[in-house]
Short mmCIF file of C-alpha atoms in Angstrom, two decimals:
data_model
loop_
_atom_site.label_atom_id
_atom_site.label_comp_id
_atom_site.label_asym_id
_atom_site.label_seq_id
_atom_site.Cartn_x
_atom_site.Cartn_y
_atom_site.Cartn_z
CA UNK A 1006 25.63 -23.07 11.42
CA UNK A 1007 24.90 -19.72 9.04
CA UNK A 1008 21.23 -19.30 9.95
CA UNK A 1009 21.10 -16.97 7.58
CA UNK A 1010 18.98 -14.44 9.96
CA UNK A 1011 17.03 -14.30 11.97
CA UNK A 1012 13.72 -14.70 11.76
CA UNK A 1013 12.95 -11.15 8.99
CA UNK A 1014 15.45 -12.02 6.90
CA UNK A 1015 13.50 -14.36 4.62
CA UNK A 1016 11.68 -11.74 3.09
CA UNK A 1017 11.96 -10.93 -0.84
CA UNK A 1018 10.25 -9.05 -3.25
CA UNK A 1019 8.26 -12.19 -4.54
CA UNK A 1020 7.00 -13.04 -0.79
CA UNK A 1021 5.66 -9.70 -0.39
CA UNK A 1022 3.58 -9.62 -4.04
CA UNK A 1023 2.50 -13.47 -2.87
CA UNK A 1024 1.50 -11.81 0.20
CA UNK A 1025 -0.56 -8.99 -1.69
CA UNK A 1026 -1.93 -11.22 -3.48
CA UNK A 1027 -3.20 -13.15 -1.17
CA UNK A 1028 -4.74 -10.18 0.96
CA UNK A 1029 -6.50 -8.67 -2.30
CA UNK A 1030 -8.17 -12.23 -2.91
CA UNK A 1031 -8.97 -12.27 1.01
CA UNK A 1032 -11.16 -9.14 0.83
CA UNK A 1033 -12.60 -9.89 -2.59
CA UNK A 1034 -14.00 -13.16 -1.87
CA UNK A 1035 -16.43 -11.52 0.92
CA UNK A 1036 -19.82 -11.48 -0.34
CA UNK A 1037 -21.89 -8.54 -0.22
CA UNK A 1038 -25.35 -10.25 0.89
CA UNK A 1039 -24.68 -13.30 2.32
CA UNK A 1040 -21.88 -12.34 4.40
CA UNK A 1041 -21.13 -8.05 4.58
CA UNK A 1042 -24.71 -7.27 5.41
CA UNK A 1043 -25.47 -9.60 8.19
CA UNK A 1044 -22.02 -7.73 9.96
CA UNK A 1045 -23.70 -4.63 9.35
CA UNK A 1046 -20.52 -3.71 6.76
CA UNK A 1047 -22.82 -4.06 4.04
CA UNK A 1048 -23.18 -0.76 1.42
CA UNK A 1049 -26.55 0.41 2.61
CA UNK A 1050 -25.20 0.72 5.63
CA UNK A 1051 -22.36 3.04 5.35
CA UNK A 1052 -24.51 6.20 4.32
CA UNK A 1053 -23.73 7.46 8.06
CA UNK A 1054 -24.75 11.14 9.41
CA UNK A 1055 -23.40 13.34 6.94
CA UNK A 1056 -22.05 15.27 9.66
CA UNK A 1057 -18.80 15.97 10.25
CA UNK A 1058 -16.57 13.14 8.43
CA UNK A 1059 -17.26 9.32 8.17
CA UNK A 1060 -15.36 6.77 11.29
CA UNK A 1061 -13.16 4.15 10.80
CA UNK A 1062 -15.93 1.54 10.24
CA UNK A 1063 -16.96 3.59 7.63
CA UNK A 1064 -14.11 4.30 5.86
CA UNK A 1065 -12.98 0.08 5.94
CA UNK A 1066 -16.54 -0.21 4.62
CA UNK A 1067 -15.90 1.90 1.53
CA UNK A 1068 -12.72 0.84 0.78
CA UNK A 1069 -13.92 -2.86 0.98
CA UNK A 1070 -16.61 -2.20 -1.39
CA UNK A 1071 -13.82 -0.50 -3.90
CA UNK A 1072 -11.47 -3.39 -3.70
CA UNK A 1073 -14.12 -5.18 -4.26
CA UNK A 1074 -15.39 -3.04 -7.56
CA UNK A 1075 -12.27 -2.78 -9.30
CA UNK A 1076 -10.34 -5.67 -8.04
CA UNK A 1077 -12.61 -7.88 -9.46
CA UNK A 1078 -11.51 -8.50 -12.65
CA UNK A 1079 -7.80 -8.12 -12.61
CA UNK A 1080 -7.69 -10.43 -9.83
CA UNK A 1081 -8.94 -13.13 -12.51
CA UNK A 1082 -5.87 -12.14 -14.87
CA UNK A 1083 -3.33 -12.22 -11.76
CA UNK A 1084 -4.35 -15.65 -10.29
CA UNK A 1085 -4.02 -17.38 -13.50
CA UNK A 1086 -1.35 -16.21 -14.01
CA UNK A 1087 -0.13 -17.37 -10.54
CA UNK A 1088 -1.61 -20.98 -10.96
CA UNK A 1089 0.18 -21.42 -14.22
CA UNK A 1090 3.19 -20.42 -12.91
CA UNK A 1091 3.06 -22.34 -9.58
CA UNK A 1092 2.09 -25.09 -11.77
CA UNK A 1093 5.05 -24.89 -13.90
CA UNK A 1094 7.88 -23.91 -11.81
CA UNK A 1095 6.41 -24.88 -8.18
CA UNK G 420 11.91 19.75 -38.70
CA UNK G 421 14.64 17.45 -40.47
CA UNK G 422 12.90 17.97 -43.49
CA UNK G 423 13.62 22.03 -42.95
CA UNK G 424 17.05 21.28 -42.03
CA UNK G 425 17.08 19.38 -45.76
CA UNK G 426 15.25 21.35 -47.75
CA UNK G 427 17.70 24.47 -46.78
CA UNK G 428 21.08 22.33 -47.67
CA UNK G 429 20.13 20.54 -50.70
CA UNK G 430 19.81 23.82 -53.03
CA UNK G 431 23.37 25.18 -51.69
CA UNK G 432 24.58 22.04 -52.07
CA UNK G 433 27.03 22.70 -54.63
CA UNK G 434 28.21 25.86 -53.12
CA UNK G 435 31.11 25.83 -50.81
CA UNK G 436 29.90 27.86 -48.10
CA UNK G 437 27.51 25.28 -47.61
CA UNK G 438 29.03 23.88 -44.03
CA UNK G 439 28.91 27.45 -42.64
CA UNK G 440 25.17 28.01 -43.39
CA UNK G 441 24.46 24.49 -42.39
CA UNK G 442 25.97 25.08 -39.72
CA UNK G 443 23.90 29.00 -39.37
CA UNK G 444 20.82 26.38 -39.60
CA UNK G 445 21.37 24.39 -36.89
CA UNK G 446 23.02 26.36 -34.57
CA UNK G 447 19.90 28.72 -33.53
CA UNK G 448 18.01 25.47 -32.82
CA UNK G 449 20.90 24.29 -30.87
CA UNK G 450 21.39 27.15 -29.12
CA UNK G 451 17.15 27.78 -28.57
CA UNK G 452 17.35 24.47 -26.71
CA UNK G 453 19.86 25.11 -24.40
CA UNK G 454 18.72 28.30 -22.90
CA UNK G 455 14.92 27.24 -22.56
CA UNK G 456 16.42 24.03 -20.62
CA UNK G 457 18.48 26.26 -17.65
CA UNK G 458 16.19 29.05 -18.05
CA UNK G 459 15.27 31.69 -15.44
CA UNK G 460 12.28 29.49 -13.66
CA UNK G 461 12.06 31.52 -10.33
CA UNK G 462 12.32 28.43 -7.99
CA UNK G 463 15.31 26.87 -9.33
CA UNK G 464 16.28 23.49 -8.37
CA UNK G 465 19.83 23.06 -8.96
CA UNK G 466 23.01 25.15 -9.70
CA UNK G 467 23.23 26.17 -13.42
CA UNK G 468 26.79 24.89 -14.25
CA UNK G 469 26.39 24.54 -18.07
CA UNK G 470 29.21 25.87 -20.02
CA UNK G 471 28.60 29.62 -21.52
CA UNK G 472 26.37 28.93 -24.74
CA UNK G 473 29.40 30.47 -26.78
CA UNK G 474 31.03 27.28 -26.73
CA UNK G 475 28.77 25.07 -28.52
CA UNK G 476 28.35 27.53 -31.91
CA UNK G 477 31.71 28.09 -31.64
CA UNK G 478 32.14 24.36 -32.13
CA UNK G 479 30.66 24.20 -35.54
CA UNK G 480 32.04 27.35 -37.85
CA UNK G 481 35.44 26.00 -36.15
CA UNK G 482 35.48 22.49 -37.51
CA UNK G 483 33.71 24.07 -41.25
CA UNK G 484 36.53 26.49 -41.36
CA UNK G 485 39.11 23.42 -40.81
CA UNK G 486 37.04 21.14 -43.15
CA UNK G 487 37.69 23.83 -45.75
CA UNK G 488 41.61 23.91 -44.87
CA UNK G 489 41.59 20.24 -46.84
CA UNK G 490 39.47 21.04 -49.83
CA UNK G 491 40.90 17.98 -51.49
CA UNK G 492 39.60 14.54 -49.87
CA UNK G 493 37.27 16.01 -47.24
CA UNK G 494 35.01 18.54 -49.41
CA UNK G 495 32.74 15.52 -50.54
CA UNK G 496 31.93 14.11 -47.77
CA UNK G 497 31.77 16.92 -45.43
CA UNK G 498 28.16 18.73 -46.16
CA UNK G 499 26.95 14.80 -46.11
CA UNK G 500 28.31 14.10 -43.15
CA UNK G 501 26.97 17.44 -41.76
CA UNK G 502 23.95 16.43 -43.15
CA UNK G 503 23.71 12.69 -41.10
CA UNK G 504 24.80 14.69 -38.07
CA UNK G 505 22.05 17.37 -38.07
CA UNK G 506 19.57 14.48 -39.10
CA UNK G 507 21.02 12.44 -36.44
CA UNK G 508 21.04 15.00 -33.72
CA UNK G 509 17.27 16.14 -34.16
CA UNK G 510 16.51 12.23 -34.44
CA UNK G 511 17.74 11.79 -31.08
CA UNK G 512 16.16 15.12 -29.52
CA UNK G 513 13.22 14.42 -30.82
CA UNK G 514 13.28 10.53 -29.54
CA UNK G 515 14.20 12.19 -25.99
CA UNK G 516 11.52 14.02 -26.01
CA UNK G 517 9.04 10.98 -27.25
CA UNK G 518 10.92 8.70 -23.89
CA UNK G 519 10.49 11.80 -21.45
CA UNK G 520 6.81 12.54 -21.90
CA UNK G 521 6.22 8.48 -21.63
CA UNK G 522 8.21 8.39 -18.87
CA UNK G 523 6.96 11.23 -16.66
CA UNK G 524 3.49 9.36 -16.81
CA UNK G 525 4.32 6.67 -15.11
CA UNK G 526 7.55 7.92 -12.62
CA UNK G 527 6.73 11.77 -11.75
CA UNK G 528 10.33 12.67 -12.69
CA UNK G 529 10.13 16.14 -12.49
CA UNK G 530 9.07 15.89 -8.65
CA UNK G 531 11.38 13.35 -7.78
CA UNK G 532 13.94 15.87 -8.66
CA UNK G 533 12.70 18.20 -6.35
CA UNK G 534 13.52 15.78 -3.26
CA UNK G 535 16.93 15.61 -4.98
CA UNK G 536 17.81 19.28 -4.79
CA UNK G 537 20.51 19.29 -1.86
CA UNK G 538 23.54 20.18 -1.07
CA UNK G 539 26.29 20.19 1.93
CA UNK G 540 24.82 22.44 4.29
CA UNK G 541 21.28 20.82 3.82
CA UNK G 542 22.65 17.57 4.37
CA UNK G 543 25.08 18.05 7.05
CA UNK G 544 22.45 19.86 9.41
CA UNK G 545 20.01 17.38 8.46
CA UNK G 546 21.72 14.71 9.45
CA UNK G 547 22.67 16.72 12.89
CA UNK G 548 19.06 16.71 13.10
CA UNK G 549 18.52 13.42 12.93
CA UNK G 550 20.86 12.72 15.67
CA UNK G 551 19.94 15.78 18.12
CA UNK G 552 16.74 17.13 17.40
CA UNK G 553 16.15 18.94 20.69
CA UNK G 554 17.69 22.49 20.28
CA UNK G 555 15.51 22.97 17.13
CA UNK G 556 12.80 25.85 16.98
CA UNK G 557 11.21 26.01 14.00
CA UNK G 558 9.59 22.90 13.03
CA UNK G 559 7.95 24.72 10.04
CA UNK G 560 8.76 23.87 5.85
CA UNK G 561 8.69 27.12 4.29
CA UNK G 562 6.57 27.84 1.06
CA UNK G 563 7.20 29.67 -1.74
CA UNK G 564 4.00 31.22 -3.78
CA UNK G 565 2.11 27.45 -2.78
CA UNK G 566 5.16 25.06 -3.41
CA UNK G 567 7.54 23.92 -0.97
CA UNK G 568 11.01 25.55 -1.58
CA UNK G 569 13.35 22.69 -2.58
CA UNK G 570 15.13 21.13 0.54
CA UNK G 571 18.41 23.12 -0.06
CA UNK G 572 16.69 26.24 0.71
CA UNK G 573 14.71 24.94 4.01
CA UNK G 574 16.13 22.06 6.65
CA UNK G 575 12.56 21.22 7.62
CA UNK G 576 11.90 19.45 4.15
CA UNK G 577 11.68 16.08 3.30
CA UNK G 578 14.41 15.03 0.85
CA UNK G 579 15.33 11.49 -0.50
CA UNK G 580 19.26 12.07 -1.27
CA UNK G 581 19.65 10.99 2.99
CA UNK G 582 17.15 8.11 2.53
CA UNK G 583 18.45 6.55 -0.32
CA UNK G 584 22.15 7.07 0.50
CA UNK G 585 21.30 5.67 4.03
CA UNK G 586 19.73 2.25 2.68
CA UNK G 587 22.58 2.01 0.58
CA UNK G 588 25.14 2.87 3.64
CA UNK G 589 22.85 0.29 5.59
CA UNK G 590 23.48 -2.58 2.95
CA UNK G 591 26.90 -1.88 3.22
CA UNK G 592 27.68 -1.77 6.85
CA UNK G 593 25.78 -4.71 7.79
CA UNK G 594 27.56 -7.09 5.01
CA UNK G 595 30.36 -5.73 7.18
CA UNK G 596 29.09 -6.38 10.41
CA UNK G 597 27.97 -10.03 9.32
CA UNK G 598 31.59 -10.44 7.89
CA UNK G 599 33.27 -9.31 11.17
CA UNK G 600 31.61 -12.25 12.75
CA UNK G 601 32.24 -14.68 9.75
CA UNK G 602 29.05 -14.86 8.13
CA UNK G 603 29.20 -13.29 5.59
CA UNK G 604 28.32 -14.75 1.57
CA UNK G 605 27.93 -12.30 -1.25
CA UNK G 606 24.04 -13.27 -0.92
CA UNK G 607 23.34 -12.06 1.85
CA UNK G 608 24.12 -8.10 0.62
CA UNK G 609 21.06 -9.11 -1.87
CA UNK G 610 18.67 -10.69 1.20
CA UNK G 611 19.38 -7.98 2.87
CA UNK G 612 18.70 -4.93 0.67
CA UNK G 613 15.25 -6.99 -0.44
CA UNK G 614 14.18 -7.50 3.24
CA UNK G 615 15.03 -3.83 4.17
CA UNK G 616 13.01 -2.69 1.05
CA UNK G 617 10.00 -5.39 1.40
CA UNK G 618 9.77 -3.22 5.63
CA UNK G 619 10.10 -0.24 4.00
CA UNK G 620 7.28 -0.65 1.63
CA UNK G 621 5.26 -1.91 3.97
CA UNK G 622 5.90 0.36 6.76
CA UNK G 623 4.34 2.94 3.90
CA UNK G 624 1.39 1.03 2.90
CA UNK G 625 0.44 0.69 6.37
CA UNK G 626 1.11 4.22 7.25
CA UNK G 627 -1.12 5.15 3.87
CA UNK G 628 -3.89 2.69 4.61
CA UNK G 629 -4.48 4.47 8.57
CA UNK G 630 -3.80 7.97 6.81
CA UNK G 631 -7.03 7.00 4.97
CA UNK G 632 -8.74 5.55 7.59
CA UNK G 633 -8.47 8.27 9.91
CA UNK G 634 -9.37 10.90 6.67
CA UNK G 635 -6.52 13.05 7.82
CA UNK G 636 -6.59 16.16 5.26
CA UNK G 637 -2.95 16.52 4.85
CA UNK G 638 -0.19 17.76 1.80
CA UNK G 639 1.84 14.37 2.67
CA UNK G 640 2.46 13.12 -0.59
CA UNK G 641 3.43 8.83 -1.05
CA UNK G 642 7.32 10.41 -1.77
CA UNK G 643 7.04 12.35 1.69
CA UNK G 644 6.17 9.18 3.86
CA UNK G 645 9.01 7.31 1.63
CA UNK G 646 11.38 9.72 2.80
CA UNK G 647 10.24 9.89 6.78
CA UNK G 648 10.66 6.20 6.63
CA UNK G 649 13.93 6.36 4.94
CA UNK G 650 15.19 8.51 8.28
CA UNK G 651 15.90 5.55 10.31
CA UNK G 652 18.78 4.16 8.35
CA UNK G 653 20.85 6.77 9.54
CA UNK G 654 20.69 5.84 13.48
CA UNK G 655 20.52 2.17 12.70
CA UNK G 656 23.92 2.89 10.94
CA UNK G 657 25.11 5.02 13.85
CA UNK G 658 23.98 2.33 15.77
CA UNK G 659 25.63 -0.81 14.29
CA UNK G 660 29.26 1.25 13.83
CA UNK G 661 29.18 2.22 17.65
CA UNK G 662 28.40 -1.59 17.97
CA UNK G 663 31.13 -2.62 15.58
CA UNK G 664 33.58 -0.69 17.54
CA UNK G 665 32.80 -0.86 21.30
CA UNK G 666 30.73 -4.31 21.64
CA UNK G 667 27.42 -4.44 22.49
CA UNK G 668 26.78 -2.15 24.92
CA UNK G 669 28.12 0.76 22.46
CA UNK G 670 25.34 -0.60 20.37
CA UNK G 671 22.67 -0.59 23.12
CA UNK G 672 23.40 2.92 24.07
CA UNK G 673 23.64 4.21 20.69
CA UNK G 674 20.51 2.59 19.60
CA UNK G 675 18.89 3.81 22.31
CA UNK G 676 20.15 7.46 21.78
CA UNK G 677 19.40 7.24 18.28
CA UNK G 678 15.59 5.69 18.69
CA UNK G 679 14.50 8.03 21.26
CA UNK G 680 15.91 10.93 18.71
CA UNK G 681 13.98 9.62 15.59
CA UNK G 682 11.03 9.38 17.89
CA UNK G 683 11.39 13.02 18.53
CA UNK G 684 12.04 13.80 15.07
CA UNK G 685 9.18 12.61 13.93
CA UNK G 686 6.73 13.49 16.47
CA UNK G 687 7.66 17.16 16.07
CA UNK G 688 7.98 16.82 11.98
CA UNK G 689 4.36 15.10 11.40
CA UNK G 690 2.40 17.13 14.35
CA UNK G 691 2.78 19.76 12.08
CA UNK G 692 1.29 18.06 9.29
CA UNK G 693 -1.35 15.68 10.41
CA UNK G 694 -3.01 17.52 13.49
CA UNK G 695 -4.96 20.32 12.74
CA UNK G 696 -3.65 23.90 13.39
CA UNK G 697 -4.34 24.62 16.40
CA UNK G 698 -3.51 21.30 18.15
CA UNK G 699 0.02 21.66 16.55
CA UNK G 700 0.68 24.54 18.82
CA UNK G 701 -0.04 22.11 21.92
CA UNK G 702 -3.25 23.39 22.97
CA UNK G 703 -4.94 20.11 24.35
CA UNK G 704 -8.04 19.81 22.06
CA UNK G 705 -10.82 17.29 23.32
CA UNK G 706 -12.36 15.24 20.58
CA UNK G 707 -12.60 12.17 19.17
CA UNK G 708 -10.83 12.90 16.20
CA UNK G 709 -7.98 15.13 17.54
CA UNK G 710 -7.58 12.06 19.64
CA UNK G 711 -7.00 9.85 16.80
CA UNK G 712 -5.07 11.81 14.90
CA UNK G 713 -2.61 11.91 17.84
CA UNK G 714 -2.53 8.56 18.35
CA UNK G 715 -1.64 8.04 14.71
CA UNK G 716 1.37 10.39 15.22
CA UNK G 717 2.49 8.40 18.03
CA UNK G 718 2.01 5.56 16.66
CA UNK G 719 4.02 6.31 13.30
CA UNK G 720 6.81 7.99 15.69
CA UNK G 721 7.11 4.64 17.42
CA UNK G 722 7.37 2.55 14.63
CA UNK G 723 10.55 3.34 13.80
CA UNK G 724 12.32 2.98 17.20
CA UNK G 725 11.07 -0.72 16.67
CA UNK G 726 12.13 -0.94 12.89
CA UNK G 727 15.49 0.30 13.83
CA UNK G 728 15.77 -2.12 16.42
CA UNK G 729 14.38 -5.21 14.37
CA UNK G 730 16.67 -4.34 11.17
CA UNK G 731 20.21 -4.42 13.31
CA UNK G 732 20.16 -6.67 16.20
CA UNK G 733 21.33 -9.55 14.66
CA UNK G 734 23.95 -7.54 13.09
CA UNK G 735 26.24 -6.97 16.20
CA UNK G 736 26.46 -10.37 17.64
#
């Protein structure tokens, strides 16, 4: 029987920008007050010490909030183009 | 400048010297852009092995003085067809020039060809490296007035001539391997180079995103990582020959040779640029972030024992 590999072997090009895809939308759909602030990742929160540099938290906090920003509207142009094409080819 | 090149023929166009002070025309623009290409740039990138510019000229009073040998049925039509080719020649320059300034916007060219500059010597010792990094000193890549020299001049520097030609070696030997034990299908060479490249890219976008997590001040350029994680094709190679040839154990040793000399590699190549000075001597600095930053290392170093392993066992069955 030609498994044809293993289990890594089933990865293409078009998985990985499905993948992407599906991340971007992932951290776009999480809403700044209903859902960010009452984690404590919201963006009043992330002015930390302005000591030495920001932490981790901090850092996932900002780039969250720019994903976010400029994500926003490309991500509209990108999944329709994704449902039409699921929708035509499957 | 076509319309120079026009407006000095058309008046001498009845005269029969006309080809050879065409041909004066053209030939100082010819020969302008040929010496500002290989030009004396101090940090020069590759071996200057363009003929002596007394060719080309030569070229053009050689074919007017021939053109004039058969006055009868070529006189006509050679000052026009001088004409097209001057026309025709700064057409195309100047086109060139329109797809290379487009182009460099969106792939930086001109530093891609730095990672290209190589030759034997670099790529024999690096690839000694690769395989037995342990009697190596000097871990350091060597500037030159605030640019790294070009990776013939210095072994320490990244290049992407090993990289690439090790992906490609890697497609290669495992449509081998696979065909040794009967499964092979021209397909599979495709699957293959598309998985490898789908790990590679994300083995750099995860290395990027905790590079800017951690706020690591470093000179590691996207190309740099690219080519760190392009290092591991050539022990997975070494790896799935030995296996080819003495079974699996050959592999298992080899692999494991190979893996623990990436991991030293890479350890000793990227404490040099992600810790901060004087950690990168090995004087144990306590704090969170020298911590981290460490970790990171390790972490990145031991990636690629794991890569190499995941990418090749179920090559050498």
């Amino acid at each position: 029987l030609y498994l044809s590999s293993k289990s890594n072997m089933a990865f293409t090009l078009y998985s990985l920008i499905q993948a992407v895809i599906l991340c971007v939308n992932a951290v776009a759909v999480l809403h700044e007050e209903r859902f960010l602030s009452k984690i404590g990742w919201g963006v009043d929160q992330s002015i930390g010490g302005f000591g030495d540099e920001p932490g981790i938290k901090v850092q996932l906090m900002n780039l969250v909030r720019s994903v976010r920003t400029v994500m926003r509207v490309p991500l509209i142009a990108v999944n329709s183009v994704c449902i039409v094409l699921l929708l035509l080819f499957g | 400048m076509c319309c120079a090149v026009l407006a000095v023929c058309i008046p001498h166009s009845t005269d029969q010297n006309v080809v050879s002070s065409s041909s004066c025309v053209i030939d100082p623009k010819l020969r302008m852009r040929n010496t500002s290409k290989d030009g004396t740039d101090p940090s020069q990138l590759f071996d200057d092995t363009s003929a002596a510019p007394g060719v080309e000229p030569a070229g053009f009073p050689g074919q007017g003085v021939g053109a004039m040998g058969y006055p009868g049925q070529t006189l006509l039509s050679d000052p026009v067809s001088n004409l097209a080719m001057a026309y025709g020649s700064s057409l195309a320059s100047q086109g060139k020039d329109l797809v290379d300034k487009n182009l460099d916007r969106f792939l930086p060219i001109s530093k891609l060809k730095y990672y290209f500059a190589v030759d034997t010597v670099y790529v024999g010792k690096k690839l000694g490296l690769l395989v037995f990094p342990y009697m190596h000193q000097n871990w350091e890549v060597s500037y030159q007035q605030d640019t790294p020299v070009a990776p013939r001049f210095d072994i320490n520097a990244p290049d992407l001539y090993i990289p690439a030609m090790g992906f490609i070696t890697y497609i290669l030997v495992s449509g081998l391997a696979l065909g040794t034990q009967n499964r092979f299908t021209p397909e599979i060479l495709g699957m293959q180079a598309s998985s490898a490249l789908v790990w590679l890219i994300m083995e750099v976008l995860a290395v990027l995103l905790s590079l800017y997590l951690v706020t690591v001040n470093t000179d590691l350029t996207t190309i740099d990582l690219v080519a760190f994680s392009g290092y591991k094709y050539v022990g997975m190679i070494v790896g799935v020959v030995a296996g080819l040839l003495f079974g699996r154990t050959g592999y298992y040793l080899t692999l494991l040779w190979c893996c623990i000399s990436i991991f030293i590699f890479m350890i000793r190549t990227l404490r040099l640029k992600l810790l901060s000075e004087a950690a990168a001597q090995g004087v144990l600095i306590h704090g969170a972030r020298n911590q981290l930053r460490m970790y990171l290392t390790m972490s990145i170093a031991a990636a690629q024992p794991i890569f190499m392993y995941w990418l090749t066992y179920h090559l050498v069955g």
